[in-house]
């Protein structure tokens, strides 16, 4: 008859939460991360609209954080891009067809902002089609 050896006194190793540097792709322990928000008109938070227009960046050190932050500082903040991101979130997380009033309620945008966001988005799509082979 076989007897199993017990695992008394042994604990399963707990995985250490890890992070990835947005600049160099270094993997490091989560508690060593340097994090912060930078303005970015392409960022719409999935569940917290108060973070729309802000991108959370993660770096392995202060120097890398500064490089990433400086890169975003030179990127223009385009209101229409942010509005388009808000519309995309509203259209992909709820009912597929919404009226302008419903879009306004779900995004906090006014009719002219919604129209400007749609025009901005459509122009980006046309540009992309012109440059795609």
N, CA and C of each residue as an Amber inpcrd file, in Angstrom:
protein
   399
   0.8380000  -1.1730000   0.0000000   0.0000000   0.0000000   0.0000000
   0.8870000   1.2430000   0.0000000   0.4860000   2.2130000  -0.7890000
   1.2530000   3.4500000  -0.9150000   0.7770000   4.4580000   0.1090000
   1.7240000   5.1930000   0.5910000   1.3920000   6.2290000   1.5520000
   1.8480000   7.5680000   0.9810000   0.9510000   8.5210000   0.9960000
   1.3160000   9.8510000   0.4940000   2.0840000  10.6100000   1.5460000
   3.0790000  11.3150000   1.0850000   3.8170000  12.1810000   2.0020000
   3.0390000  13.4800000   2.1390000   2.8830000  13.9010000   3.3470000
   2.1730000  15.1480000   3.5970000   3.0110000  16.3540000   3.2240000
   2.3290000  17.4630000   3.0060000   3.0180000  18.7090000   2.6750000
   2.9870000  19.6400000   3.8710000   3.0840000  19.0760000   5.0590000
   3.0420000  19.9060000   6.2640000   4.2060000  20.8840000   6.2590000
   3.8890000  22.0770000   6.6840000   4.9310000  23.0740000   6.8050000
   5.2880000  23.7650000   5.4990000   4.8120000  23.2520000   4.4060000
   5.0960000  23.8840000   3.1140000   3.9600000  24.8230000   2.7550000
   4.3280000  25.9590000   2.3110000   3.3270000  26.9050000   1.8200000
   3.5430000  27.1090000   0.3370000   2.4560000  27.2360000  -0.3530000
   2.5730000  27.5380000  -1.7800000   3.1350000  28.9440000  -1.9240000
   4.0700000  29.1070000  -2.8020000   4.6570000  30.4300000  -3.0350000
   3.6040000  31.3400000  -3.6610000   3.4820000  32.4990000  -3.0920000
   2.5370000  33.4680000  -3.6540000   3.2400000  34.2580000  -4.7370000
   2.5760000  34.4080000  -5.8500000   3.2040000  35.1860000  -6.9170000
   3.2990000  36.6560000  -6.5100000   4.3960000  37.2660000  -6.8570000
   4.5990000  38.6840000  -6.5900000   3.9810000  39.4540000  -7.7560000
   3.0600000  40.3830000  -7.4920000   2.4860000  41.1760000  -8.5840000
   3.5970000  41.9400000  -9.3090000   3.5650000  41.8700000 -10.6130000
   4.6050000  42.4890000 -11.4240000   4.0220000  43.6010000 -12.2850000
   4.8800000  44.5000000 -12.7020000   4.5240000  45.6020000 -13.5880000
   5.4560000  45.5950000 -14.7830000   5.0930000  46.3800000 -15.7870000
   5.8750000  46.5090000 -17.0040000   6.0960000  47.9940000 -17.2630000
   7.3480000  48.3750000 -17.4590000   7.6610000  49.7820000 -17.7230000
   7.1340000  50.1700000 -19.1070000   6.4160000  51.2870000 -19.1770000
   5.8670000  51.7630000 -20.4440000   6.9500000  52.2470000 -21.4040000
   8.1560000  52.4810000 -20.9080000   9.2330000  52.9560000 -21.7730000
  10.1480000  51.8250000 -22.2370000  10.7110000  51.0850000 -21.2990000
  11.7290000  50.0860000 -21.6530000  11.2210000  48.6510000 -21.6270000
   9.9850000  48.4420000 -21.1770000   9.3580000  47.1210000 -21.0910000
  10.0120000  46.2180000 -20.0510000  10.7530000  46.8060000 -19.1270000
  11.3370000  46.0220000 -18.0330000  10.2060000  45.5310000 -17.1290000
  10.3090000  44.2900000 -16.6760000   9.3580000  43.7270000 -15.7290000
   9.9630000  43.8650000 -14.3390000   9.1530000  44.3610000 -13.3980000
   9.6520000  44.6220000 -12.0500000   8.5100000  44.4940000 -11.0600000
   8.8170000  44.3510000  -9.7490000   7.7580000  44.2160000  -8.7410000
   6.8590000  45.4560000  -8.6990000   5.5730000  45.2110000  -8.5310000
   4.5720000  46.2770000  -8.5400000   4.8710000  47.3840000  -7.5250000
   5.3990000  47.0160000  -6.3730000   5.6260000  48.0210000  -5.3280000
   6.7990000  48.9560000  -5.6460000   7.5260000  48.7000000  -6.7140000
   8.6180000  49.5840000  -7.1240000   8.2000000  50.5370000  -8.2470000
   6.9580000  50.4650000  -8.6790000   6.4870000  51.2460000  -9.8210000
   6.4080000  52.7320000  -9.5020000   6.7370000  53.5240000 -10.4990000
   6.5280000  54.9650000 -10.4620000   5.3470000  55.2160000 -11.3880000
   4.2510000  55.7490000 -10.8330000   3.0130000  55.9180000 -11.6020000
   2.5140000  57.3470000 -11.5080000   1.7630000  57.7140000 -12.5160000
   1.1160000  59.0180000 -12.4960000   0.2390000  59.1750000 -13.7240000
  -0.5810000  60.2090000 -13.7080000  -1.4770000  60.4890000 -14.8190000
  -0.9180000  61.6360000 -15.6470000  -1.0910000  61.5050000 -16.9600000
  -0.7060000  62.5690000 -17.8810000  -1.9120000  62.8940000 -18.7530000
  -2.0290000  64.1520000 -19.1950000  -3.1350000  64.5000000 -20.0910000
  -2.9960000  63.7540000 -21.4150000  -4.0900000  63.1510000 -21.8790000
  -4.1020000  62.4380000 -23.1570000  -5.5350000  62.4130000 -23.6740000
  -5.7710000  63.1260000 -24.7580000  -7.1310000  63.2370000 -25.2770000
  -7.6480000  61.9340000 -25.8830000  -6.7860000  60.9500000 -26.0760000
  -7.2610000  59.6740000 -26.6180000  -7.6850000  58.6970000 -25.5220000
  -7.5240000  59.0940000 -24.2580000  -7.7960000  58.1860000 -23.1370000
  -9.1850000  58.4170000 -22.5660000 -10.0080000  57.3770000 -22.6380000
 -11.3180000  57.3750000 -21.9770000 -11.3230000  56.1630000 -21.0590000
 -11.5070000  56.3970000 -19.7790000 -11.4810000  55.3020000 -18.8020000
 -12.6850000  54.3990000 -19.0070000 -12.4810000  53.1070000 -18.8650000
 -13.5490000  52.1310000 -19.1280000 -14.7360000  52.2730000 -18.1850000
 -14.4940000  52.6390000 -16.9210000 -15.5890000  52.6690000 -15.9520000
 -15.6880000  53.9710000 -15.1590000 -14.6800000  54.8110000 -15.1860000
 -14.6710000  56.0350000 -14.3860000 -14.5190000  57.2690000 -15.2800000
 -15.6100000  57.8720000 -15.7230000 -15.5140000  59.0330000 -16.6100000
 -14.7050000  60.1980000 -16.0310000 -14.5600000  60.2600000 -14.7050000
 -13.7740000  61.3510000 -14.1230000 -12.3000000  61.2600000 -14.5240000
 -11.8550000  60.0940000 -15.0320000 -10.4780000  59.9280000 -15.4880000
 -10.3360000  60.0970000 -17.0020000 -11.4220000  60.4460000 -17.6900000
 -11.3400000  60.6780000 -19.1330000 -10.3620000  61.8230000 -19.3990000
  -9.5260000  61.6290000 -20.4000000  -8.5300000  62.6460000 -20.7450000
  -7.2430000  62.4980000 -19.9610000  -7.1620000  61.4720000 -19.1310000
  -5.9440000  61.2130000 -18.3510000  -5.4910000  59.7810000 -18.6200000
  -4.2100000  59.6100000 -18.8410000  -3.6560000  58.2710000 -19.0560000
  -2.7250000  57.9410000 -17.8980000  -2.9360000  56.7760000 -17.3020000
  -2.0560000  56.2950000 -16.2370000  -0.8110000  55.7070000 -16.8940000
   0.3430000  56.2340000 -16.5030000   1.5910000  55.6840000 -17.0280000
   2.3500000  55.0170000 -15.8820000   3.1120000  53.9940000 -16.2370000
   3.8780000  53.2160000 -15.2720000   5.3100000  53.1360000 -15.7560000
   6.2400000  53.4070000 -14.8520000   7.6650000  53.3620000 -15.2000000
   8.4350000  52.6370000 -14.1090000   9.6210000  52.1830000 -14.4890000
  10.4720000  51.4500000 -13.5490000  11.3460000  52.3780000 -12.7170000
  11.4330000  53.6630000 -13.1050000  12.2450000  54.6210000 -12.3450000
  11.7810000  56.0390000 -12.6700000  12.2200000  56.9900000 -11.8820000
  11.8290000  58.3880000 -12.0810000  12.2670000  58.9120000 -13.4470000
  13.4680000  58.5510000 -13.8950000  13.9580000  59.0340000 -15.1850000
  13.0580000  58.5650000 -16.3300000  12.6440000  57.3050000 -16.3030000
  11.7760000  56.7960000 -17.3600000  10.4000000  57.4470000 -17.2840000
   9.9150000  57.6850000 -16.0690000   8.6290000  58.3720000 -15.9180000
   8.7030000  59.7570000 -16.5540000   9.7940000  60.4760000 -16.3100000
   9.9580000  61.8210000 -16.8670000  10.0080000  61.8060000 -18.3930000
  10.6650000  60.8140000 -18.9750000  10.7350000  60.7050000 -20.4370000
   9.3310000  60.4890000 -21.0110000   8.5750000  59.6000000 -20.4090000
   7.2120000  59.3180000 -20.8900000   6.3440000  60.5620000 -20.7290000
   6.4260000  61.1850000 -19.5540000   5.6260000  62.3830000 -19.2770000
   5.9500000  63.4930000 -20.2690000   7.2300000  63.6850000 -20.5690000
   7.6290000  64.7250000 -21.5290000   7.0880000  64.4310000 -22.9280000
   7.0320000  63.1530000 -23.2910000   6.4720000  62.7850000 -24.5880000
   5.0120000  63.1770000 -24.7010000   4.2600000  62.9690000 -23.6460000
   2.8410000  63.3550000 -23.6570000   2.6740000  64.8690000 -23.6000000
   3.6290000  65.5650000 -23.0070000   3.5370000  67.0240000 -22.9130000
   3.5990000  67.6760000 -24.2910000   4.2570000  67.0150000 -25.2470000
   4.3940000  67.5760000 -26.5910000   3.2840000  67.1140000 -27.5280000
   2.4250000  66.2490000 -27.0440000   1.3090000  65.7660000 -27.8560000
   0.1330000  66.7160000 -27.6730000  -0.4710000  67.1830000 -28.7630000
  -1.6070000  68.1030000 -28.6030000  -2.8050000  67.4030000 -27.9540000
  -3.5160000  68.1420000 -27.1290000  -4.7440000  67.6390000 -26.5140000
  -5.8900000  68.1220000 -27.3920000  -6.5590000  67.1800000 -28.0600000
  -7.6140000  67.5020000 -29.0230000  -8.9590000  67.1360000 -28.4030000
  -9.7440000  68.1620000 -28.0980000 -11.0410000  67.9380000 -27.4450000
 -11.9170000  66.9630000 -28.2350000 -11.9480000  67.1100000 -29.5590000
 -12.7870000  66.2360000 -30.3870000 -12.3610000  64.7700000 -30.2570000
 -11.0740000  64.5430000 -30.0790000 -10.5880000  63.1750000 -29.8950000
 -11.1220000  62.5830000 -28.5870000 -11.1090000  63.3810000 -27.5280000
 -11.6490000  62.9340000 -26.2490000 -13.1500000  62.6830000 -26.3550000
 -13.8530000  63.5660000 -27.0240000 -15.2970000  63.3870000 -27.1890000
 -15.5900000  62.1170000 -27.9890000 -14.7800000  61.8540000 -29.0130000
 -14.9600000  60.6340000 -29.8120000 -14.7260000  59.3880000 -28.9520000
 -13.7510000  59.4620000 -28.0600000 -13.4930000  58.3270000 -27.1580000
 -14.6850000  58.1010000 -26.2250000 -15.2750000  59.1890000 -25.7440000
 -16.4600000  59.0690000 -24.8860000 -17.6270000  58.4400000 -25.6530000
 -17.8060000  58.8530000 -26.9050000 -18.8660000  58.2750000 -27.7320000
 -18.6150000  56.7860000 -27.9760000 -17.3840000  56.4400000 -28.2540000
 -17.0450000  55.0320000 -28.4780000 -17.3780000  54.2010000 -27.2540000
 -17.0250000  54.7190000 -26.0720000 -17.3540000  53.9920000 -24.8440000
 -18.8630000  53.8160000 -24.7080000 -19.6160000  54.8650000 -24.9590000
 -21.0750000  54.7990000 -24.8270000 -21.6830000  53.8100000 -25.8160000
 -21.1350000  53.7670000 -27.0160000 -21.6960000  52.8890000 -28.0560000
 -21.2660000  51.4350000 -27.9100000 -20.1700000  51.1970000 -27.2150000
 -19.6880000  49.8150000 -27.0790000 -20.0420000  49.1850000 -25.7430000
 -20.5390000  49.9730000 -24.8080000 -20.8640000  49.4070000 -23.4990000
 -22.3520000  49.3840000 -23.2090000 -23.1410000  49.8870000 -24.1010000
 -24.5800000  49.9290000 -23.8490000 -25.3540000  49.5200000 -25.0800000
 -26.5960000  49.9570000 -25.1510000 -27.4160000  49.6350000 -26.3210000
 -26.7250000  50.1240000 -27.5970000 -26.7650000  49.3490000 -28.6780000
 -26.0330000  49.7060000 -29.8870000 -26.5520000  50.9410000 -30.6130000
 -27.8420000  51.2250000 -30.5420000 -28.3850000  52.3870000 -31.2370000
 -28.9190000  53.3800000 -30.2160000 -28.3630000  54.5730000 -30.2210000
 -28.7940000  55.6010000 -29.2730000 -29.1550000  56.8770000 -30.0260000
 -30.1240000  57.5970000 -29.5050000 -30.4690000  58.8950000 -30.0740000
 -29.4370000  59.9210000 -29.6060000 -29.4650000  61.0880000 -30.2080000
 -28.5460000  62.1540000 -29.8000000 -28.7790000  62.5110000 -28.3280000
 -30.0340000  62.5400000 -27.8970000 -30.3280000  62.8430000 -26.4950000
 -29.7440000  61.7800000 -25.5720000 -29.9060000  60.5140000 -25.9590000
 -29.3570000  59.4270000 -25.1390000 -27.8330000  59.4890000 -25.1070000
 -27.2140000  59.7780000 -26.2590000 -25.7550000  59.9150000 -26.2910000
 -25.3100000  61.0550000 -25.3770000 -26.0530000  62.1400000 -25.4150000
 -25.7220000  63.2740000 -24.5500000 -25.8040000  62.9020000 -23.0750000
 -26.8470000  62.1730000 -22.7080000 -26.9960000  61.7450000 -21.3100000
 -25.8820000  60.7910000 -20.8940000 -25.5050000  59.8820000 -21.7700000
 -24.5000000  58.8700000 -21.4170000 -23.0740000  59.4000000 -21.4590000
 -22.8470000  60.4830000 -22.2300000 -21.4840000  60.9960000 -22.3610000
 -21.2590000  62.3290000 -21.6610000 -22.3500000  63.0400000 -21.3720000
 -22.2050000  64.3780000 -20.8070000 -21.8810000  65.4190000 -21.8610000
 -21.9870000  65.0470000 -23.1310000 -21.6710000  65.9680000 -24.2240000
 -22.9280000  66.6290000 -24.7590000 -22.7490000  67.8290000 -25.3030000
 -23.8370000  68.5550000 -25.9530000 -23.8750000  68.1640000 -27.4280000
 -24.9950000  68.4400000 -28.0840000 -25.1810000  68.0980000 -29.4970000
 -24.0180000  68.5730000 -30.3840000 -23.5710000  69.8420000 -30.2750000
 -22.4520000  70.2830000 -31.1280000 -21.1600000  69.4980000 -30.8640000
 -20.9290000  69.1120000 -29.6190000 -19.7390000  68.3280000 -29.2900000
 -19.8330000  66.9260000 -29.9000000 -21.0150000  66.3370000 -29.8440000
 -21.2190000  65.0070000 -30.4220000 -20.9740000  65.0550000 -31.9250000
 -21.5160000  66.0720000 -32.5700000 -21.3310000  66.2070000 -34.0210000
 -19.8590000  66.4500000 -34.3730000 -19.1800000  67.2660000 -33.5810000
 -17.7480000  67.5230000 -33.8230000 -16.9290000  66.2540000 -33.6160000
 -17.2890000  65.4560000 -32.6190000 -16.5830000  64.1930000 -32.3640000
 -16.7660000  63.2210000 -33.5230000 -17.9820000  63.1400000 -34.0330000
 -18.2620000  62.2510000 -35.1660000 -17.4810000  62.7150000 -36.3940000
 -17.4710000  64.0180000 -36.6540000 -16.7290000  64.5540000 -37.7970000
 -15.2290000  64.2800000 -37.6400000 -14.7020000  64.4710000 -36.4370000
 -13.2840000  64.2090000 -36.1840000 -12.9660000  62.7370000 -36.4500000
 -13.8080000  61.8530000 -35.9060000 -13.6140000  60.4090000 -36.0800000
 -13.6710000  60.0240000 -37.5690000 -14.6610000  60.5300000 -38.2820000
 -14.8140000  60.1970000 -39.6950000 -13.6090000  60.6650000 -40.5140000
 -13.0910000  61.8400000 -40.1870000 -11.9060000  62.3410000 -40.8980000
 -10.6900000  61.4560000 -40.6280000 -10.5270000  60.9860000 -39.4030000
  -9.4110000  60.0560000 -39.0940000  -9.5500000  58.7660000 -39.8890000
 -10.7780000  58.2630000 -40.0100000 -11.0150000  57.0330000 -40.7710000
 -10.6820000  57.2430000 -42.2510000 -11.0590000  58.4100000 -42.8050000
 -10.7340000  58.7020000 -44.2050000  -9.2280000  58.7910000 -44.4030000
  -8.5390000  59.4340000 -43.4730000  -7.0670000  59.5250000 -43.5490000
  -6.4350000  58.1430000 -43.5000000  -6.9430000  57.3000000 -42.6350000
  -6.4000000  55.9580000 -42.4960000  -6.6160000  55.1600000 -43.8010000
  -7.7790000  55.2970000 -44.4140000  -8.0560000  54.5800000 -45.6510000
  -7.1450000  55.0590000 -46.7780000  -6.8080000  56.3450000 -46.7730000
  -5.9190000  56.8830000 -47.8260000  -4.4970000  56.3470000 -47.6640000
  -4.0690000  56.0940000 -46.4230000  -2.6910000  55.6590000 -46.1950000
  -2.5230000  54.1530000 -46.1630000  -3.6260000  53.4100000 -45.9760000
  -3.5410000  51.9430000 -45.9700000  -3.3720000  51.4350000 -47.3960000
  -2.5040000  50.4220000 -47.5760000  -2.3270000  49.8870000 -48.9320000
  -3.5190000  49.0850000 -49.4020000
